[in-house]
XYZ file of C-alpha atoms in Angstrom:
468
model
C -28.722 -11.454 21.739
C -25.001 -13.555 21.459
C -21.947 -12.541 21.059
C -19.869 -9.023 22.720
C -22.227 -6.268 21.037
C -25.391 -8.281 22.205
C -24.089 -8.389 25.365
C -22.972 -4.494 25.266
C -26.004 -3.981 23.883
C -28.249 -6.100 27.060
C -26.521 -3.641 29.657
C -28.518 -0.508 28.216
C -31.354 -2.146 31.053
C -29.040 -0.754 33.339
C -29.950 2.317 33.274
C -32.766 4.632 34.689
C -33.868 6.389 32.255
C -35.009 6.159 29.102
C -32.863 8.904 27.769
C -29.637 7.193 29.129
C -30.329 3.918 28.344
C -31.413 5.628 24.677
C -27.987 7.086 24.865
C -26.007 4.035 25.957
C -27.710 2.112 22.787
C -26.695 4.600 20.166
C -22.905 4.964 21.695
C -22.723 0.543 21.553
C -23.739 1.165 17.855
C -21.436 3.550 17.250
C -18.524 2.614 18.513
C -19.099 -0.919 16.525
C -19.654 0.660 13.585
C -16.729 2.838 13.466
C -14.619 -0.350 14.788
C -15.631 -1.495 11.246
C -14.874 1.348 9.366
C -12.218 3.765 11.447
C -12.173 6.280 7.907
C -15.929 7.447 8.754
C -17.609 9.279 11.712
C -20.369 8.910 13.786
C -23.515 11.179 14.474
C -25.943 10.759 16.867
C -29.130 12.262 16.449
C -31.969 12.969 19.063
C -34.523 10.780 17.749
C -34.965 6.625 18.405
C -37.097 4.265 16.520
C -38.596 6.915 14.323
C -40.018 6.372 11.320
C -38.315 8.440 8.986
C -35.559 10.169 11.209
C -32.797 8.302 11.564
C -30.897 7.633 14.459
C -27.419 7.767 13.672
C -25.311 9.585 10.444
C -22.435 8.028 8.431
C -20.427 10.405 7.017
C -16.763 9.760 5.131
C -15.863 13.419 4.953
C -12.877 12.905 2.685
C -15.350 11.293 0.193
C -18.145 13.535 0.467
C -20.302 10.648 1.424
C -23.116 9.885 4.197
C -25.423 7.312 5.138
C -28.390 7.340 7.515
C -28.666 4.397 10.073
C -32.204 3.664 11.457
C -31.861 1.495 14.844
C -35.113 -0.592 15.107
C -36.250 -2.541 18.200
C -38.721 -5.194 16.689
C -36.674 -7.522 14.407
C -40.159 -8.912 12.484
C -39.203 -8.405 8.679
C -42.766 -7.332 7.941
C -41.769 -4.175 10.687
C -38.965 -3.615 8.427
C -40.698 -3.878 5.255
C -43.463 -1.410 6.219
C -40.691 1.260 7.162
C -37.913 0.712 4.685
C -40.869 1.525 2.270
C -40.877 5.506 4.150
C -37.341 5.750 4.051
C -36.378 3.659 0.990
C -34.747 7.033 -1.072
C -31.660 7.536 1.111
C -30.379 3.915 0.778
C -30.258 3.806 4.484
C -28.979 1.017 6.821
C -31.321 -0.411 9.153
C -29.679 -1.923 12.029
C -32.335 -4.207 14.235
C -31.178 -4.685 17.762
C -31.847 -8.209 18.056
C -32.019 -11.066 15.543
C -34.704 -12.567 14.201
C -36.352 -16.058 13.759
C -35.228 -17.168 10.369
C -37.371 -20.568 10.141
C -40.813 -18.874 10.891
C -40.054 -15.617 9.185
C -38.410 -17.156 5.922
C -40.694 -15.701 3.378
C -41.414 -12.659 4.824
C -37.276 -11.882 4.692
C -37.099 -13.274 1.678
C -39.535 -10.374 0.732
C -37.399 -8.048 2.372
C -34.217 -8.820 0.779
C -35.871 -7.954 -2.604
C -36.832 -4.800 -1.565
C -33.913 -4.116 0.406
C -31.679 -4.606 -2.800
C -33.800 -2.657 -4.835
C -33.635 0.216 -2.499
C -29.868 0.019 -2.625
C -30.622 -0.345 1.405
C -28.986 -2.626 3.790
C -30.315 -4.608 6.640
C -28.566 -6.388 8.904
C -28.389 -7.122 12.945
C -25.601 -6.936 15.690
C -24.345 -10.385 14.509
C -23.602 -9.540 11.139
C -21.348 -6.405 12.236
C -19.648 -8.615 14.229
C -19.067 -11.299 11.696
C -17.633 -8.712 9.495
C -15.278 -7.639 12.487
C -13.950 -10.638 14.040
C -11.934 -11.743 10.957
C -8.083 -10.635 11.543
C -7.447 -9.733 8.095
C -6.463 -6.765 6.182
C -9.374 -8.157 3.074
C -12.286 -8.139 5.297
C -11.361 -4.815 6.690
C -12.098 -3.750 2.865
C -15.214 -5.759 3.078
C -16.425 -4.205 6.430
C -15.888 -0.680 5.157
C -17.479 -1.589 1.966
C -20.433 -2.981 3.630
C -20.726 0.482 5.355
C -20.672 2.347 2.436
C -23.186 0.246 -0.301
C -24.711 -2.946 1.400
C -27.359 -3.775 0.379
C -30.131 -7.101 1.063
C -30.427 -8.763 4.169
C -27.306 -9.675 6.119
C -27.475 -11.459 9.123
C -24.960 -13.342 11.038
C -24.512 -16.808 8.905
C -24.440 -14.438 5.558
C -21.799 -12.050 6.878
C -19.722 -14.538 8.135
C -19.529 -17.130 4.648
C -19.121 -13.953 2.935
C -16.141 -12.887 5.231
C -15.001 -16.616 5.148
C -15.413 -16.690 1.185
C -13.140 -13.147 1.060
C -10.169 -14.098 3.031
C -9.826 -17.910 1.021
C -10.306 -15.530 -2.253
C -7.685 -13.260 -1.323
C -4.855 -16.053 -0.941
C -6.600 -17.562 -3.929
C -5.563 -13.834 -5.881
C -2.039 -14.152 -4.766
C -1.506 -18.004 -5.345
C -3.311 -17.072 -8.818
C -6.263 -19.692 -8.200
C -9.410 -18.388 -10.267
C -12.083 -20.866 -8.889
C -11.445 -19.117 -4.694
C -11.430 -15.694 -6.315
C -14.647 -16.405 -8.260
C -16.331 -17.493 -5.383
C -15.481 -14.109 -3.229
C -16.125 -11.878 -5.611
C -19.811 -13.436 -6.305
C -20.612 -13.614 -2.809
C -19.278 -10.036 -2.488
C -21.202 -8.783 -5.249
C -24.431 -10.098 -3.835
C -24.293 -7.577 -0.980
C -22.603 -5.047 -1.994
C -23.734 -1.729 -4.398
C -21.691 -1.899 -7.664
C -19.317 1.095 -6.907
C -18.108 -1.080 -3.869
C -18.428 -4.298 -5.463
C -16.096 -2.480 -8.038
C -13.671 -1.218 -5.478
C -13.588 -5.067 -3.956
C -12.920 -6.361 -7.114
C -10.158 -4.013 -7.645
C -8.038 -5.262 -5.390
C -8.349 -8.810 -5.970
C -7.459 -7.859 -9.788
C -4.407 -5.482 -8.418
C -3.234 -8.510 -6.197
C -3.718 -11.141 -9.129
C -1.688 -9.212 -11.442
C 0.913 -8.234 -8.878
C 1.877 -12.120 -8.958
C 1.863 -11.983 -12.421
C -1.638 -13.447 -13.637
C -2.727 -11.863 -16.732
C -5.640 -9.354 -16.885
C -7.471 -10.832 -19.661
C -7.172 -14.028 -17.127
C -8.859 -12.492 -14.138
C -12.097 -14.116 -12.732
C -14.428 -11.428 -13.098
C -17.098 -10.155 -15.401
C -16.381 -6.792 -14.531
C -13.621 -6.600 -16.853
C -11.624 -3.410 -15.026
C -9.188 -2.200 -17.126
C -6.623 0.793 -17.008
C -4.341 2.498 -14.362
C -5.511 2.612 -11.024
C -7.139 5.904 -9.500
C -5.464 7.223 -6.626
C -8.426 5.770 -4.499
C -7.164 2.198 -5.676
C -4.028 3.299 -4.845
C -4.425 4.034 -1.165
C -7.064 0.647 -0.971
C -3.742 -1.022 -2.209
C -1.394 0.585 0.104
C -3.407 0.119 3.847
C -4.489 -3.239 2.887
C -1.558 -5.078 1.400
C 2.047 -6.470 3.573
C 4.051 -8.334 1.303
C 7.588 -7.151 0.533
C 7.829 -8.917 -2.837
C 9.565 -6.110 -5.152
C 8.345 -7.546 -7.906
C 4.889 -7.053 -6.905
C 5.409 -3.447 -6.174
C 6.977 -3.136 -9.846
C 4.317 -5.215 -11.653
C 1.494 -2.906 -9.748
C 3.511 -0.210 -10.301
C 3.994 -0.241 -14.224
C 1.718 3.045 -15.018
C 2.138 5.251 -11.539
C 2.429 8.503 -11.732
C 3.751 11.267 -9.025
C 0.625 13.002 -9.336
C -1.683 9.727 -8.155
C 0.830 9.043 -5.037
C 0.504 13.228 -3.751
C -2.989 12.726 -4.126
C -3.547 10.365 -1.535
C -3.136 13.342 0.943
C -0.982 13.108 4.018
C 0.546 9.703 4.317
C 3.469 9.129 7.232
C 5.893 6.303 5.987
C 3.758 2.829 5.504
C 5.998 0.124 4.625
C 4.089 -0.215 1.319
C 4.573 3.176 0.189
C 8.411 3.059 0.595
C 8.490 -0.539 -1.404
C 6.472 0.813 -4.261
C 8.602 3.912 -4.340
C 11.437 1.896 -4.586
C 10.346 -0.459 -7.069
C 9.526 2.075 -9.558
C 11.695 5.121 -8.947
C 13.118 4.723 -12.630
C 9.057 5.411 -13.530
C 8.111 7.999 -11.325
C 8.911 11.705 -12.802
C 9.200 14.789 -11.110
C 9.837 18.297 -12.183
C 11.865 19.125 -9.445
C 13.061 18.872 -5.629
C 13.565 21.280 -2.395
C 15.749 19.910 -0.021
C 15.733 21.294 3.642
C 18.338 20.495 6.628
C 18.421 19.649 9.885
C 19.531 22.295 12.163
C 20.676 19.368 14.583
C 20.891 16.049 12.255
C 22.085 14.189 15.688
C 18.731 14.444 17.010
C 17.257 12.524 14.302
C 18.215 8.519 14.765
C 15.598 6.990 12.130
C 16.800 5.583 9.015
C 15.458 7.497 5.719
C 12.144 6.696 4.472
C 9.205 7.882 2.309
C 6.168 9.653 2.915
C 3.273 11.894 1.539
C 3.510 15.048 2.917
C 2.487 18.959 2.083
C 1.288 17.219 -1.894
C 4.630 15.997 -2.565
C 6.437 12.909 -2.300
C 9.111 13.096 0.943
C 12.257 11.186 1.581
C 13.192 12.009 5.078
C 16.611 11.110 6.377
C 19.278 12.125 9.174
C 19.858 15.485 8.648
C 17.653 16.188 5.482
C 14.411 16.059 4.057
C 13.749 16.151 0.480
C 10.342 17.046 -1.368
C 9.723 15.906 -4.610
C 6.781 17.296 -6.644
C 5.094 16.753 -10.223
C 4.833 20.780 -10.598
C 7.535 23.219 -8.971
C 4.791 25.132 -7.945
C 3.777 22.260 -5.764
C 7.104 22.529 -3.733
C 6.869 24.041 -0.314
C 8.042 27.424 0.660
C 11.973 27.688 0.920
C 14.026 29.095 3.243
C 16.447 31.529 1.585
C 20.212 30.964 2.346
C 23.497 32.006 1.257
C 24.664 30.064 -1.227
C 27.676 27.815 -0.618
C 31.486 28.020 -1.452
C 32.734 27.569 -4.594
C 35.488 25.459 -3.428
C 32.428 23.076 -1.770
C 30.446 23.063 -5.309
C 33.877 21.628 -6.637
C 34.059 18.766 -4.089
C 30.259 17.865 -4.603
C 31.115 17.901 -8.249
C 33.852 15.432 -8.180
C 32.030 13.252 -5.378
C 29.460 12.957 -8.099
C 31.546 12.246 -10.846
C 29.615 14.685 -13.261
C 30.160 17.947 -15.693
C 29.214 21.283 -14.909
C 27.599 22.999 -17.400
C 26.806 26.007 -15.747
C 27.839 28.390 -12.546
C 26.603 31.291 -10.678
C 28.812 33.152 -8.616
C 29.055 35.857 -6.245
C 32.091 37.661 -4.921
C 31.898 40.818 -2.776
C 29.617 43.153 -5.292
C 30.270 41.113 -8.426
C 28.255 38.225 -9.689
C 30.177 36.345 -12.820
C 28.077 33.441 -14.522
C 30.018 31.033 -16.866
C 28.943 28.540 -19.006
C 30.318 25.754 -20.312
C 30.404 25.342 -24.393
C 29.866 22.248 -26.118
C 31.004 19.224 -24.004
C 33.237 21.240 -21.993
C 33.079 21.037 -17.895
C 33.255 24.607 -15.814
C 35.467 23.120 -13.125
C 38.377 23.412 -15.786
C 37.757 26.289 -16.690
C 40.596 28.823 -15.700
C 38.334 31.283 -14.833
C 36.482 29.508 -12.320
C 39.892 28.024 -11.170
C 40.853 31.466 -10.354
C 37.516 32.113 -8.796
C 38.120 28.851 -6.749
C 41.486 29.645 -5.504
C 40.857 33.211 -4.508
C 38.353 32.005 -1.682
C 35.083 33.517 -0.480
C 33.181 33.282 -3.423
C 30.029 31.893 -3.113
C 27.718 30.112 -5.669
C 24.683 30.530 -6.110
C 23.261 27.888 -8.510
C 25.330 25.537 -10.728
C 24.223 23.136 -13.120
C 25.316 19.793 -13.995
C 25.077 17.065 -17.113
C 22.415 14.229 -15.862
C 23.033 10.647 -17.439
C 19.258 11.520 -19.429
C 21.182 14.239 -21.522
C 19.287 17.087 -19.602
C 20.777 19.531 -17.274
C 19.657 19.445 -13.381
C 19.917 23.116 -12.505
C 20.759 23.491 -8.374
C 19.561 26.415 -7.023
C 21.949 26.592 -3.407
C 20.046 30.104 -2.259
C 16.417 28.111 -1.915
C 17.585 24.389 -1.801
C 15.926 23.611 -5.019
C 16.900 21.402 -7.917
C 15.115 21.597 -11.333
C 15.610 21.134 -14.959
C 15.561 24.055 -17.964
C 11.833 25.415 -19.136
C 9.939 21.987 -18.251
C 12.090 19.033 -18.368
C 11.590 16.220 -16.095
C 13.501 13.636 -14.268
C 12.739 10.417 -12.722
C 13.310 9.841 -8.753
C 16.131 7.730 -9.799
C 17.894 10.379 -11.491
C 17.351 13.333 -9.592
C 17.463 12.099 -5.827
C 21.376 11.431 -5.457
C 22.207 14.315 -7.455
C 20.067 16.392 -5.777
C 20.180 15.744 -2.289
C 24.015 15.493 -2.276
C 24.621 18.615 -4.242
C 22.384 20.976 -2.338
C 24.038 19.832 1.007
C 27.026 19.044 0.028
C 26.930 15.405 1.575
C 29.344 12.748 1.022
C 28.909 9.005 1.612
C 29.294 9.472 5.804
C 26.208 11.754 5.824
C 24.249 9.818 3.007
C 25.142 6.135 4.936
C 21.882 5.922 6.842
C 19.874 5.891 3.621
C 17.647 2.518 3.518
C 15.606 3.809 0.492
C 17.014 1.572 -1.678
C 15.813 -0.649 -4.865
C 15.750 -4.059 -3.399
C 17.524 -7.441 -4.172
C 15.114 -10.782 -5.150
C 15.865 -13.696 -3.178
C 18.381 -15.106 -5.970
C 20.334 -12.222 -6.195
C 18.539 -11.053 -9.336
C 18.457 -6.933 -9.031
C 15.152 -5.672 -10.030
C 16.611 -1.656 -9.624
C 20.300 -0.170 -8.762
C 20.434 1.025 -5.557
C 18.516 5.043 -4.869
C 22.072 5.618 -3.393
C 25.798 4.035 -4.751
C-alpha cells in the first residue's frame, strides 16, 4: 500500500490484538472518508470482513440518507464479485484495503465493474479516496462527496485521479465558457457516478456556465436541466463557488426566491451569500422585518453582513440585527417595548424623506390615531403638530408611503415592519426604511453598513447602494 492512508493503514500491525488493530483499521477509514465528505457521519459497527454486515455506516442526516461500507482484506475481484452478489440490494461501498494487480486481474474487474454498476454499488481502494482528496479545489470537493453518496463501478487510483483531473480543467472550462473541457468532465463524471449525483454535478457546471453568461440551450450536456434551482443547488452553489463577479451573482440569481435562501437552514455569513443578496435585493420579496438592538452596539466592531438564521434572512450590523422573512409568521419572537417619541418618529420621517400616511399615538390614558387623506402627509397635520409640541407622547406604529405605491406599516412596540393585509416588498425597498425607522438611526449609526449593491470594474452600477 502507497501513499498516507496506506501507510496509516500498515501501522494497524502495531497493535496486539486483533480487536485493536480491528479498531485502528475502521478509525483510518473513517476519518478518510469523512475528510472527503465533512456533511456525513461515521458509524462503526462490531463486525469486520463479514459477509453481509457491514463494517462501517454512512449516514447524511440532513438528507435522510445512508450507505453501508464493507472493508474487505483480499483485493482479488473474483472475492469481490462473489460477495457484492450477497450484499448487492443496499448499493453498498466496498472499500478493499489494498490494491490490486490490474494486468493479471483485467478481466475478472472488468466483470466486476459491470456488476458493480448494475448494483448501483461502488468499489474502490485506499488510492482512489485519496485521489479524490488530494485535489485543492472547491469542484472535486463536490466530486468526493458525490462519490460518497452514488459511486458506482470500479474506481481505483488512475480512474479517480483522471476523473478528478478531468473535473477541475471542466470547471475553468464552465467559467471561460469552453464546451469541449466541460464535456469531457461531465462524461467522465457520469461514468461513476448514480444519476441523482451525476445530476447534482452537472448542476453546477450549468449554474457556473450561465453565471458567465453562456446560454442554456448552449450547455454541453444531454441532461438538458432546466428551471430554477432547488434550494439544494443553492447551497452546492454557495460552499463551492469564490468569485466576487456581481454579475454572476445577478445572472444566477434571476428566479431566487426568499423562501429557497431560509431553506438552506442555519448559514453564518459566507462571502457568497452576502454577494448574491446583494446582487438581487431588488428580486428578493419579503412580507416583512423585526429589527432587534444592541443593548451595547460598542461591543460589536464587525461590519454588517448577511446570514441565515432562525428561517429568515439576517442582516447583522453594529448595534442592530434585522430579520427578514417570506411569512410574518416566520419572524422570531419580539421583545415588547415602549414605543418611541413622537418628536423622534418626526426626525426619522424627514431623515427619510417620505409621507406619513398613518400614526398611532399614546398620551397618558388616551390613544389618538390619524390618518392621512388622499396624498396628504400626517407630519403637517395640526393635530399631530400639537401632539408633537406638547411632548411625551409616544407612538406606537406609524406608517409611511414606499416608492412601490404600498404603505410599510412600523410597528415601534415589537420592532416590526410590514405592509397592509399581504403586500410585499423587496429587500431593496424595505431594509433602509425599516431598519432606520424602527431605531431611529441616522447616517452615523447606519455608516458601518458594507451590504451594499456593488460597482463593475468600469464603473457600470449593476444595483444602487442597500444604504444612500
Amino acid at each position: 500500500m502507497n501513499g498516507s492512508i496506506g501507510v496509516a493503514l500498515s501501522r494497524a500491525l502495531d497493535y496486539n490484538t486483533p480487536d485493536s488493530r480491528i479498531d485502528y483499521l475502521k478509525t483510518t477509514v473513517s476519518n478518510f472518508l469523512h475528510a472527503g465528505d465533512p456533511s456525513m457521519q461515521v458509524r462503526k459497527t462490531e463486525f469486520f470482513n463479514h459477509t453481509f454486515a457491514p463494517d462501517l455506516v454512512l449516514t447524511w442526516p440532513k438528507e435522510g440518507r445512508e450507505r453501508l461500507v464493507f472493508l474487505r482484506t483480499n483485493p482479488d475481484p473474483r472475492w469481490l464479485a462473489s460477495d457484492l452478489r450477497a450484499i448487492s440490494d443496499s448499493h453498498p461501498i466496498i472499500l478493499t484495503l489494498d490494491t490490486w494487480n490490474q494486468r493479471r486481474d483485467e478481466r475478472p474487474r472488468l466483470e466486476l465493474s459491470e456488476a458493480a454498476i448494475e448494483a448501483s454499488a461502488l468499489v474502490t481502494d485506499p488510492a482512489a479516496i485519496e485521489e479524490l482528496t488530494a485535489f485543492e479545489s472547491p469542484i472535486t470537493s463536490v466530486l468526493s462527496n458525490a462519490v460518497m453518496r452514488g459511486g458506482l463501478g470500479v474506481v481505483d487510483g488512475d480512474s479517480a485521479r483522471a476523473v478528478a483531473e478531468s473535473a477541475v480543467i471542466g470547471f475553468d472550462g464552465a467559467a471561460s465558457l469552453e464546451p469541449e473541457p466541460i464535456r469531457a468532465a461531465l462524461s467522465r463524471a457520469e461514468a461513476i457516478l448514480n444519476d441523482e449525483q451525476a445530476g447534482r454535478f452537472s448542476r453546477l457546471y450549468q449554474v457556473v456556465w450561465e453565471g458567465h453568461g453562456g446560454a442554456v440551450e448552449n450547455f454541453p450536456s444531454a441532461r438538458n436541466i432546466v428551471g430554477p434551482m432547488t434550494s439544494r443547488d443553492l447551497a452546492l452553489v454557495l460552499s463551492t463557488l469564490d468569485t466576487d463577479d456581481i454579475r454572476f451573482w445577478r445572472r444566477i440569481g434571476h428566479s431566487l426566491t426568499l423562501d429557497q435562501l431560509t431553506a438552506l437552514g442555519e448559514l453564518q455569513g459566507p462571502l457568497a451569500l452576502g454577494l448574491l443578496v446583494e446582487a438581487n435585493a431588488d428580486r428578493l420579496v419579503a412580507r416583512g422585518v423585526r429589527v432587534f438592538g444592541s443593548a451595547d452596539p460598542a461591543t460589536e466592531q464587525d461590519p454588517a453582513h448577511w446570514s441565515i438564521e432562525r428561517n429568515c434572512l439576517v442582516l447583522r450590523g453594529i448595534g442592530w440585527t434585522a430579520f427578514f422573512a417570506p411569512r410574518s409568521t416566520d419572524l422570531p419572537a419580539y421583545d415588547s417595548r415602549r414605543g418611541i417619541p413622537v418628536e423622534s418618529l418626526v426626525s426619522a420621517i424627514r431623515d427619510l424623506g417620505v409621507r406619513m400616511t398613518e400614526v398611532k399615538v399614546k398620551q397618558n390614558s388616551f390613544a389618538i390615531s390619524i390618518e392621512a387623506v388622499g396624498a396628504a402627509d400626517v407630519v403637517d397635520s395640526p393635530d399631530f403638530g400639537q401632539l408633537a409640541s406638547r411632548g411625551g407622547s409616544i407612538a406606537n406604529s406609524a406608517a409611511i408611503a414606499m416608492t412601490s405605491g404600498r404603505n410599510l406599516i412600523a410597528d415601534f412596540i415589537t420592532g416590526t415592519a410590514t405592509g397592509h393585509t399581504n403586500a410585499t416588498f423587496t429587500i431593496r425597498e424595505l431594509g433602509p426604511a425599516a431598519i432606520k425607522l424602527l431605531l431611529q438611526l441616522g447616517e452615523r449609526e447606519t455608516s458601518d453598513l458594507t451590504a451594499r449593491m456593488r460597482r463593475e470594474s468600469n464603473g457600470e452600477i449593476v444595483q444602487p447602494p442597500l444604504w444612500e
